């Protein structure tokens, strides 16, 4: 078991993380700082007590007051990615622990690609047709209708960098009308982006595809609920590459099971990994992936470089470039 020496300076990575941390070690070595990974099966609080790190790098694991109290030397928490809903920002601020994220890495391309891929897989019945062909089936035709999207309406809930790239890519598929909801979106911005401002109800009732790109927050929790799902067309498709908490999964599963909407493509779940009895796993009109929309080898390298750079700034006495809990 690794035991920290008094003179050691260490940054802890709370896994699941990446294949290796040579990038982080290269960037932090000039400061005399080492990097130690804490495996997903290891208790984070106990590991932090043992290692007493100066910074934490994290993807999905929860980092809360108990973690902060276990590491009295902690100066920074840096999230590999954009969302920081798994970090207790106020508790960190109270302890003067800087929290930073990496909002400018290149995942807008990857995540928007994933949204388009999930939509096409659902709309074109790729997964079920693959299984049927492998089982000897052929020529399904109109027994399993495919509705198409030319001239259709795209609804975007959230309109940040990822949604804007998705809007361009879905437009190339033939969606001619785009509705967008985002509290920060002005009429002028909507006009320049060639989208119509709409509330969530109108998006649900009018859109052929509802694509979710909003952050998780108390305001967005289960925003796609049973009532809003009832507003949707029977041919509508939902795609979620944002946060699983945005959807009432039980209501979605019921609608899919009863054929009240066409299908769903989901990269994220309220509980990750989803429980084996999650009803969405058993439905043929879902296409699912493992919160992998952000991933490419390029995006991983960029994330590791930028996250380690934020740690280096803080440990070098500067403020992080993307400081999300300033005091």
mmCIF file of C-alpha atoms in Angstrom:
data_model
loop_
_atom_site.group_PDB
_atom_site.id
_atom_site.type_symbol
_atom_site.label_atom_id
_atom_site.label_comp_id
_atom_site.label_asym_id
_atom_site.label_seq_id
_atom_site.Cartn_x
_atom_site.Cartn_y
_atom_site.Cartn_z
ATOM 1 C CA UNK A 1 0.000 0.000 0.000
ATOM 2 C CA UNK A 2 1.307 3.424 -0.923
ATOM 3 C CA UNK A 3 2.108 5.570 2.143
ATOM 4 C CA UNK A 4 2.628 9.238 1.633
ATOM 5 C CA UNK A 5 5.908 10.648 2.887
ATOM 6 C CA UNK A 6 5.967 13.984 4.678
ATOM 7 C CA UNK A 7 7.735 15.749 1.831
ATOM 8 C CA UNK A 8 5.511 14.370 -0.918
ATOM 9 C CA UNK A 9 3.190 16.625 -2.893
ATOM 10 C CA UNK A 10 0.444 14.685 -4.594
ATOM 11 C CA UNK A 11 -2.570 15.151 -6.824
ATOM 12 C CA UNK A 12 -5.218 12.437 -6.641
ATOM 13 C CA UNK A 13 -7.265 11.236 -9.608
ATOM 14 C CA UNK A 14 -10.594 9.767 -8.516
ATOM 15 C CA UNK A 15 -11.343 7.081 -11.074
ATOM 16 C CA UNK A 16 -12.913 5.929 -13.349
ATOM 17 C CA UNK A 17 -10.472 7.954 -15.345
ATOM 18 C CA UNK A 18 -8.212 7.238 -18.279
ATOM 19 C CA UNK A 19 -5.785 4.586 -19.488
ATOM 20 C CA UNK A 20 -2.800 6.385 -17.937
ATOM 21 C CA UNK A 21 -1.830 9.711 -16.369
ATOM 22 C CA UNK A 22 1.497 10.389 -18.050
ATOM 23 C CA UNK A 23 0.155 13.697 -19.367
ATOM 24 C CA UNK A 24 -0.711 14.892 -15.866
ATOM 25 C CA UNK A 25 2.618 13.662 -14.480
ATOM 26 C CA UNK A 26 4.556 15.477 -17.215
ATOM 27 C CA UNK A 27 2.768 18.768 -16.567
ATOM 28 C CA UNK A 28 2.949 18.610 -12.758
ATOM 29 C CA UNK A 29 6.458 17.149 -12.346
ATOM 30 C CA UNK A 30 8.214 20.549 -12.651
ATOM 31 C CA UNK A 31 6.281 21.612 -9.526
ATOM 32 C CA UNK A 32 7.505 18.568 -7.629
ATOM 33 C CA UNK A 33 4.011 17.093 -7.596
ATOM 34 C CA UNK A 34 3.154 13.428 -8.163
ATOM 35 C CA UNK A 35 -0.086 11.905 -9.412
ATOM 36 C CA UNK A 36 -1.831 8.966 -7.728
ATOM 37 C CA UNK A 37 -5.001 7.259 -8.965
ATOM 38 C CA UNK A 38 -7.673 6.078 -6.513
ATOM 39 C CA UNK A 39 -9.575 3.128 -7.985
ATOM 40 C CA UNK A 40 -13.337 3.104 -8.218
ATOM 41 C CA UNK A 41 -13.601 0.303 -5.642
ATOM 42 C CA UNK A 42 -11.535 2.200 -3.092
ATOM 43 C CA UNK A 43 -13.304 4.424 -0.559
ATOM 44 C CA UNK A 44 -12.553 7.992 -1.659
ATOM 45 C CA UNK A 45 -12.635 9.531 1.822
ATOM 46 C CA UNK A 46 -10.235 6.961 3.285
ATOM 47 C CA UNK A 47 -7.879 7.340 0.333
ATOM 48 C CA UNK A 48 -7.901 11.124 0.657
ATOM 49 C CA UNK A 49 -7.184 10.877 4.372
ATOM 50 C CA UNK A 50 -4.193 8.650 3.607
ATOM 51 C CA UNK A 51 -2.795 10.704 0.734
ATOM 52 C CA UNK A 52 -3.761 14.260 1.827
ATOM 53 C CA UNK A 53 -3.569 15.628 -1.747
ATOM 54 C CA UNK A 54 -3.214 19.252 -2.800
ATOM 55 C CA UNK A 55 -5.657 18.755 -5.690
ATOM 56 C CA UNK A 56 -8.241 16.301 -6.970
ATOM 57 C CA UNK A 57 -8.925 15.467 -10.619
ATOM 58 C CA UNK A 58 -12.320 13.865 -11.173
ATOM 59 C CA UNK A 59 -14.753 12.796 -13.873
ATOM 60 C CA UNK A 60 -17.992 11.365 -12.460
ATOM 61 C CA UNK A 61 -17.418 10.511 -8.803
ATOM 62 C CA UNK A 62 -19.059 12.662 -6.157
ATOM 63 C CA UNK A 63 -16.736 15.095 -4.375
ATOM 64 C CA UNK A 64 -18.378 16.543 -1.274
ATOM 65 C CA UNK A 65 -17.712 18.019 2.149
ATOM 66 C CA UNK A 66 -16.534 14.666 3.541
ATOM 67 C CA UNK A 67 -13.881 14.510 0.812
ATOM 68 C CA UNK A 68 -12.774 18.074 1.529
ATOM 69 C CA UNK A 69 -12.504 17.428 5.255
ATOM 70 C CA UNK A 70 -10.434 14.315 4.595
ATOM 71 C CA UNK A 71 -7.812 16.375 2.732
ATOM 72 C CA UNK A 72 -6.895 19.452 4.818
ATOM 73 C CA UNK A 73 -4.161 20.409 2.342
ATOM 74 C CA UNK A 74 -6.595 20.511 -0.594
ATOM 75 C CA UNK A 75 -6.413 23.609 -2.789
ATOM 76 C CA UNK A 76 -8.275 22.616 -5.960
ATOM 77 C CA UNK A 77 -10.753 20.231 -7.535
ATOM 78 C CA UNK A 78 -10.701 20.082 -11.323
ATOM 79 C CA UNK A 79 -13.425 18.325 -13.276
ATOM 80 C CA UNK A 80 -12.413 16.547 -16.481
ATOM 81 C CA UNK A 81 -15.228 18.060 -18.546
ATOM 82 C CA UNK A 82 -17.884 20.749 -18.390
ATOM 83 C CA UNK A 83 -20.537 19.867 -15.805
ATOM 84 C CA UNK A 84 -19.645 20.228 -12.123
ATOM 85 C CA UNK A 85 -22.899 18.934 -10.633
ATOM 86 C CA UNK A 86 -20.956 16.118 -8.918
ATOM 87 C CA UNK A 87 -18.891 18.623 -6.900
ATOM 88 C CA UNK A 88 -20.265 20.444 -3.842
ATOM 89 C CA UNK A 89 -19.364 23.965 -4.943
ATOM 90 C CA UNK A 90 -20.548 25.816 -1.855
ATOM 91 C CA UNK A 91 -18.754 23.463 0.543
ATOM 92 C CA UNK A 92 -15.581 23.917 -1.498
ATOM 93 C CA UNK A 93 -15.975 27.694 -1.482
ATOM 94 C CA UNK A 94 -16.456 27.706 2.295
ATOM 95 C CA UNK A 95 -13.103 25.932 2.623
ATOM 96 C CA UNK A 96 -11.405 28.146 0.002
ATOM 97 C CA UNK A 97 -10.948 25.187 -2.354
ATOM 98 C CA UNK A 98 -11.029 26.336 -5.974
ATOM 99 C CA UNK A 99 -13.203 24.266 -8.329
ATOM 100 C CA UNK A 100 -12.508 24.457 -12.052
ATOM 101 C CA UNK A 101 -13.768 22.690 -15.149
ATOM 102 C CA UNK A 102 -12.673 22.312 -18.768
ATOM 103 C CA UNK A 103 -15.452 23.912 -20.816
ATOM 104 C CA UNK A 104 -13.353 24.565 -23.908
ATOM 105 C CA UNK A 105 -12.127 21.103 -24.868
ATOM 106 C CA UNK A 106 -13.154 19.730 -28.251
ATOM 107 C CA UNK A 107 -16.038 17.520 -27.168
ATOM 108 C CA UNK A 108 -18.648 19.644 -28.932
ATOM 109 C CA UNK A 109 -17.791 17.651 -32.044
ATOM 110 C CA UNK A 110 -17.851 14.269 -30.300
ATOM 111 C CA UNK A 111 -21.052 14.848 -28.317
ATOM 112 C CA UNK A 112 -22.934 16.340 -31.252
ATOM 113 C CA UNK A 113 -21.772 13.387 -33.376
ATOM 114 C CA UNK A 114 -23.159 11.066 -30.695
ATOM 115 C CA UNK A 115 -26.512 12.858 -30.757
ATOM 116 C CA UNK A 116 -26.756 12.435 -34.528
ATOM 117 C CA UNK A 117 -25.590 8.805 -34.352
ATOM 118 C CA UNK A 118 -28.169 7.914 -31.694
ATOM 119 C CA UNK A 119 -30.929 9.655 -33.624
ATOM 120 C CA UNK A 120 -30.092 7.838 -36.867
ATOM 121 C CA UNK A 121 -29.767 4.488 -35.097
ATOM 122 C CA UNK A 122 -33.242 4.916 -33.598
ATOM 123 C CA UNK A 123 -34.899 6.437 -36.656
ATOM 124 C CA UNK A 124 -33.439 3.897 -39.097
ATOM 125 C CA UNK A 125 -33.958 0.955 -36.672
ATOM 126 C CA UNK A 126 -30.287 0.055 -37.032
ATOM 127 C CA UNK A 127 -29.922 -2.065 -33.894
ATOM 128 C CA UNK A 128 -33.081 -4.155 -34.297
ATOM 129 C CA UNK A 129 -32.540 -4.591 -38.054
ATOM 130 C CA UNK A 130 -28.990 -5.770 -37.370
ATOM 131 C CA UNK A 131 -30.305 -8.396 -34.940
ATOM 132 C CA UNK A 132 -33.041 -9.494 -37.335
ATOM 133 C CA UNK A 133 -30.678 -9.881 -40.277
ATOM 134 C CA UNK A 134 -28.239 -11.891 -38.144
ATOM 135 C CA UNK A 135 -31.181 -14.135 -37.183
ATOM 136 C CA UNK A 136 -32.031 -14.785 -40.860
ATOM 137 C CA UNK A 137 -34.660 -12.100 -41.389
ATOM 138 C CA UNK A 138 -34.946 -9.955 -44.508
ATOM 139 C CA UNK A 139 -37.161 -7.473 -46.354
ATOM 140 C CA UNK A 140 -38.972 -5.964 -43.361
ATOM 141 C CA UNK A 141 -40.248 -2.987 -45.344
ATOM 142 C CA UNK A 142 -43.416 -1.358 -44.083
ATOM 143 C CA UNK A 143 -43.971 -3.969 -41.387
ATOM 144 C CA UNK A 144 -41.708 -1.699 -39.321
ATOM 145 C CA UNK A 145 -42.206 1.842 -40.662
ATOM 146 C CA UNK A 146 -39.343 4.323 -40.895
ATOM 147 C CA UNK A 147 -40.674 7.865 -40.971
ATOM 148 C CA UNK A 148 -37.749 9.960 -42.190
ATOM 149 C CA UNK A 149 -36.869 13.517 -41.256
ATOM 150 C CA UNK A 150 -36.855 15.674 -44.396
ATOM 151 C CA UNK A 151 -38.738 18.872 -43.666
ATOM 152 C CA UNK A 152 -39.080 17.903 -40.009
ATOM 153 C CA UNK A 153 -38.839 19.982 -36.840
ATOM 154 C CA UNK A 154 -35.857 19.731 -34.522
ATOM 155 C CA UNK A 155 -36.242 20.762 -30.886
ATOM 156 C CA UNK A 156 -33.123 21.635 -28.893
ATOM 157 C CA UNK A 157 -33.382 21.979 -25.115
ATOM 158 C CA UNK A 158 -30.238 23.842 -24.127
ATOM 159 C CA UNK A 159 -28.375 25.828 -26.763
ATOM 160 C CA UNK A 160 -24.705 25.896 -25.842
ATOM 161 C CA UNK A 161 -21.697 24.889 -27.933
ATOM 162 C CA UNK A 162 -22.734 21.252 -28.299
ATOM 163 C CA UNK A 163 -26.327 22.039 -29.250
ATOM 164 C CA UNK A 164 -25.184 24.573 -31.843
ATOM 165 C CA UNK A 165 -22.982 21.985 -33.529
ATOM 166 C CA UNK A 166 -25.813 19.456 -33.339
ATOM 167 C CA UNK A 167 -28.109 22.007 -34.962
ATOM 168 C CA UNK A 168 -25.734 22.278 -37.938
ATOM 169 C CA UNK A 169 -25.389 18.518 -38.307
ATOM 170 C CA UNK A 170 -29.106 17.797 -37.969
ATOM 171 C CA UNK A 171 -29.758 20.582 -40.478
ATOM 172 C CA UNK A 172 -27.629 18.721 -42.993
ATOM 173 C CA UNK A 173 -29.951 15.729 -42.552
ATOM 174 C CA UNK A 174 -32.921 17.768 -43.725
ATOM 175 C CA UNK A 175 -34.580 19.229 -40.622
ATOM 176 C CA UNK A 176 -35.969 22.511 -41.922
ATOM 177 C CA UNK A 177 -37.304 24.087 -38.713
ATOM 178 C CA UNK A 178 -35.406 24.382 -35.428
ATOM 179 C CA UNK A 179 -36.953 25.283 -32.077
ATOM 180 C CA UNK A 180 -34.645 26.075 -29.168
ATOM 181 C CA UNK A 181 -35.083 26.613 -25.438
ATOM 182 C CA UNK A 182 -32.336 28.098 -23.316
ATOM 183 C CA UNK A 183 -32.849 30.710 -20.577
ATOM 184 C CA UNK A 184 -29.686 32.496 -21.741
ATOM 185 C CA UNK A 185 -30.730 32.668 -25.408
ATOM 186 C CA UNK A 186 -31.878 36.103 -26.638
ATOM 187 C CA UNK A 187 -34.077 36.864 -29.645
ATOM 188 C CA UNK A 188 -31.085 38.374 -31.441
ATOM 189 C CA UNK A 189 -28.911 35.310 -30.785
ATOM 190 C CA UNK A 190 -31.703 32.996 -31.895
ATOM 191 C CA UNK A 191 -32.121 34.933 -35.122
ATOM 192 C CA UNK A 192 -28.429 34.825 -35.954
ATOM 193 C CA UNK A 193 -28.382 31.078 -35.227
ATOM 194 C CA UNK A 194 -31.468 30.535 -37.429
ATOM 195 C CA UNK A 195 -33.580 29.026 -34.644
ATOM 196 C CA UNK A 196 -36.952 29.922 -33.152
ATOM 197 C CA UNK A 197 -37.203 30.562 -29.425
ATOM 198 C CA UNK A 198 -39.764 28.224 -27.864
ATOM 199 C CA UNK A 199 -40.678 26.952 -24.433
ATOM 200 C CA UNK A 200 -40.218 23.300 -23.511
ATOM 201 C CA UNK A 201 -43.911 22.485 -23.915
ATOM 202 C CA UNK A 202 -43.991 23.768 -27.496
ATOM 203 C CA UNK A 203 -40.805 21.902 -28.342
ATOM 204 C CA UNK A 204 -42.321 18.676 -27.007
ATOM 205 C CA UNK A 205 -45.564 19.137 -28.935
ATOM 206 C CA UNK A 206 -44.083 20.332 -32.248
ATOM 207 C CA UNK A 207 -40.728 18.593 -32.645
ATOM 208 C CA UNK A 208 -40.110 15.377 -34.537
ATOM 209 C CA UNK A 209 -36.816 15.090 -32.653
ATOM 210 C CA UNK A 210 -36.233 16.422 -29.142
ATOM 211 C CA UNK A 211 -32.497 16.602 -28.417
ATOM 212 C CA UNK A 212 -31.403 17.395 -24.853
ATOM 213 C CA UNK A 213 -28.330 19.535 -24.150
ATOM 214 C CA UNK A 214 -29.124 21.180 -20.796
ATOM 215 C CA UNK A 215 -27.134 20.907 -17.553
ATOM 216 C CA UNK A 216 -28.432 19.076 -14.499
ATOM 217 C CA UNK A 217 -29.880 21.433 -11.881
ATOM 218 C CA UNK A 218 -32.928 21.630 -9.594
ATOM 219 C CA UNK A 219 -34.685 23.548 -12.376
ATOM 220 C CA UNK A 220 -34.012 20.936 -15.061
ATOM 221 C CA UNK A 221 -34.538 17.762 -12.994
ATOM 222 C CA UNK A 222 -37.084 15.525 -14.785
ATOM 223 C CA UNK A 223 -38.039 18.385 -17.083
ATOM 224 C CA UNK A 224 -39.067 15.727 -19.615
ATOM 225 C CA UNK A 225 -41.796 14.226 -17.446
ATOM 226 C CA UNK A 226 -44.981 12.263 -18.064
ATOM 227 C CA UNK A 227 -47.000 15.393 -18.916
ATOM 228 C CA UNK A 228 -44.519 16.629 -21.499
ATOM 229 C CA UNK A 229 -44.062 13.171 -22.992
ATOM 230 C CA UNK A 230 -47.842 13.063 -23.525
ATOM 231 C CA UNK A 231 -47.477 16.202 -25.658
ATOM 232 C CA UNK A 232 -45.177 14.442 -28.119
ATOM 233 C CA UNK A 233 -46.079 13.024 -31.484
ATOM 234 C CA UNK A 234 -46.301 9.229 -31.787
ATOM 235 C CA UNK A 235 -43.487 9.479 -34.353
ATOM 236 C CA UNK A 236 -41.251 11.616 -32.092
ATOM 237 C CA UNK A 237 -37.766 10.599 -30.986
ATOM 238 C CA UNK A 238 -35.932 11.757 -27.853
ATOM 239 C CA UNK A 239 -32.130 11.950 -27.763
ATOM 240 C CA UNK A 240 -30.255 12.665 -24.527
ATOM 241 C CA UNK A 241 -26.501 13.294 -24.563
ATOM 242 C CA UNK A 242 -26.583 15.719 -21.609
ATOM 243 C CA UNK A 243 -27.595 14.387 -18.187
ATOM 244 C CA UNK A 244 -29.862 11.475 -17.282
ATOM 245 C CA UNK A 245 -31.558 13.541 -14.576
ATOM 246 C CA UNK A 246 -33.323 15.594 -17.262
ATOM 247 C CA UNK A 247 -35.769 12.737 -17.998
ATOM 248 C CA UNK A 248 -38.309 10.935 -15.853
ATOM 249 C CA UNK A 249 -37.076 7.509 -16.910
ATOM 250 C CA UNK A 250 -40.130 5.629 -15.657
ATOM 251 C CA UNK A 251 -42.448 7.894 -17.667
ATOM 252 C CA UNK A 252 -40.244 7.564 -20.750
ATOM 253 C CA UNK A 253 -40.126 3.775 -20.472
ATOM 254 C CA UNK A 254 -43.924 3.617 -20.172
ATOM 255 C CA UNK A 255 -44.405 5.779 -23.275
ATOM 256 C CA UNK A 256 -41.919 3.715 -25.280
ATOM 257 C CA UNK A 257 -43.440 0.434 -24.145
ATOM 258 C CA UNK A 258 -46.934 1.587 -25.115
ATOM 259 C CA UNK A 259 -45.813 3.012 -28.466
ATOM 260 C CA UNK A 260 -46.823 6.579 -27.604
ATOM 261 C CA UNK A 261 -43.522 7.836 -29.020
ATOM 262 C CA UNK A 262 -41.302 6.211 -31.622
ATOM 263 C CA UNK A 263 -38.035 5.784 -29.763
ATOM 264 C CA UNK A 264 -35.207 7.162 -27.659
ATOM 265 C CA UNK A 265 -31.427 7.355 -27.998
ATOM 266 C CA UNK A 266 -29.768 7.697 -24.608
ATOM 267 C CA UNK A 267 -26.108 8.202 -23.753
ATOM 268 C CA UNK A 268 -26.811 9.133 -20.125
ATOM 269 C CA UNK A 269 -28.931 7.816 -17.257
ATOM 270 C CA UNK A 270 -30.112 9.095 -13.891
ATOM 271 C CA UNK A 271 -28.103 6.286 -12.269
ATOM 272 C CA UNK A 272 -24.845 5.293 -13.956
ATOM 273 C CA UNK A 273 -24.329 2.545 -14.779
ATOM 274 C CA UNK A 274 -28.077 1.873 -14.989
ATOM 275 C CA UNK A 275 -29.464 -0.810 -12.715
ATOM 276 C CA UNK A 276 -30.064 -4.177 -14.432
ATOM 277 C CA UNK A 277 -33.817 -3.790 -13.854
ATOM 278 C CA UNK A 278 -33.997 -0.342 -15.472
ATOM 279 C CA UNK A 279 -36.922 -0.824 -17.907
ATOM 280 C CA UNK A 280 -35.201 1.192 -20.629
ATOM 281 C CA UNK A 281 -32.666 -1.613 -21.053
ATOM 282 C CA UNK A 282 -35.318 -4.090 -22.164
ATOM 283 C CA UNK A 283 -37.105 -2.003 -24.802
ATOM 284 C CA UNK A 284 -36.480 -2.602 -28.512
ATOM 285 C CA UNK A 285 -37.158 1.045 -29.435
ATOM 286 C CA UNK A 286 -34.215 2.381 -27.439
ATOM 287 C CA UNK A 287 -30.572 2.711 -28.490
ATOM 288 C CA UNK A 288 -28.237 3.076 -25.533
ATOM 289 C CA UNK A 289 -24.589 3.967 -24.971
ATOM 290 C CA UNK A 290 -22.393 4.246 -21.913
ATOM 291 C CA UNK A 291 -22.013 8.028 -21.402
ATOM 292 C CA UNK A 292 -19.416 7.913 -24.120
ATOM 293 C CA UNK A 293 -20.548 10.854 -26.237
ATOM 294 C CA UNK A 294 -17.634 12.988 -25.070
ATOM 295 C CA UNK A 295 -15.036 10.408 -26.032
ATOM 296 C CA UNK A 296 -12.425 10.311 -28.737
ATOM 297 C CA UNK A 297 -8.695 9.841 -28.334
ATOM 298 C CA UNK A 298 -8.239 13.498 -29.285
ATOM 299 C CA UNK A 299 -10.717 14.720 -26.656
ATOM 300 C CA UNK A 300 -9.082 12.591 -23.944
ATOM 301 C CA UNK A 301 -5.642 14.058 -24.647
ATOM 302 C CA UNK A 302 -7.049 17.572 -24.669
ATOM 303 C CA UNK A 303 -8.982 17.031 -21.422
ATOM 304 C CA UNK A 304 -5.962 15.666 -19.601
ATOM 305 C CA UNK A 305 -3.739 18.509 -20.785
ATOM 306 C CA UNK A 306 -6.187 21.246 -19.856
ATOM 307 C CA UNK A 307 -7.264 19.762 -16.532
ATOM 308 C CA UNK A 308 -3.653 19.269 -15.437
ATOM 309 C CA UNK A 309 -2.905 22.814 -16.554
ATOM 310 C CA UNK A 310 -5.612 24.138 -14.226
ATOM 311 C CA UNK A 311 -4.108 22.192 -11.318
ATOM 312 C CA UNK A 312 -0.663 23.570 -12.149
ATOM 313 C CA UNK A 313 -2.008 27.124 -12.145
ATOM 314 C CA UNK A 314 -3.546 26.756 -8.691
ATOM 315 C CA UNK A 315 -0.566 24.965 -7.156
ATOM 316 C CA UNK A 316 1.652 27.639 -8.667
ATOM 317 C CA UNK A 317 -0.287 30.324 -6.800
ATOM 318 C CA UNK A 318 -2.587 31.584 -9.564
ATOM 319 C CA UNK A 319 -6.344 31.422 -10.004
ATOM 320 C CA UNK A 320 -7.703 28.756 -12.363
ATOM 321 C CA UNK A 321 -8.649 29.928 -15.831
ATOM 322 C CA UNK A 322 -12.131 28.379 -15.582
ATOM 323 C CA UNK A 323 -12.993 28.999 -11.921
ATOM 324 C CA UNK A 324 -16.588 28.001 -11.197
ATOM 325 C CA UNK A 325 -16.861 28.811 -7.449
ATOM 326 C CA UNK A 326 -14.992 32.116 -7.048
ATOM 327 C CA UNK A 327 -14.949 33.997 -3.782
#
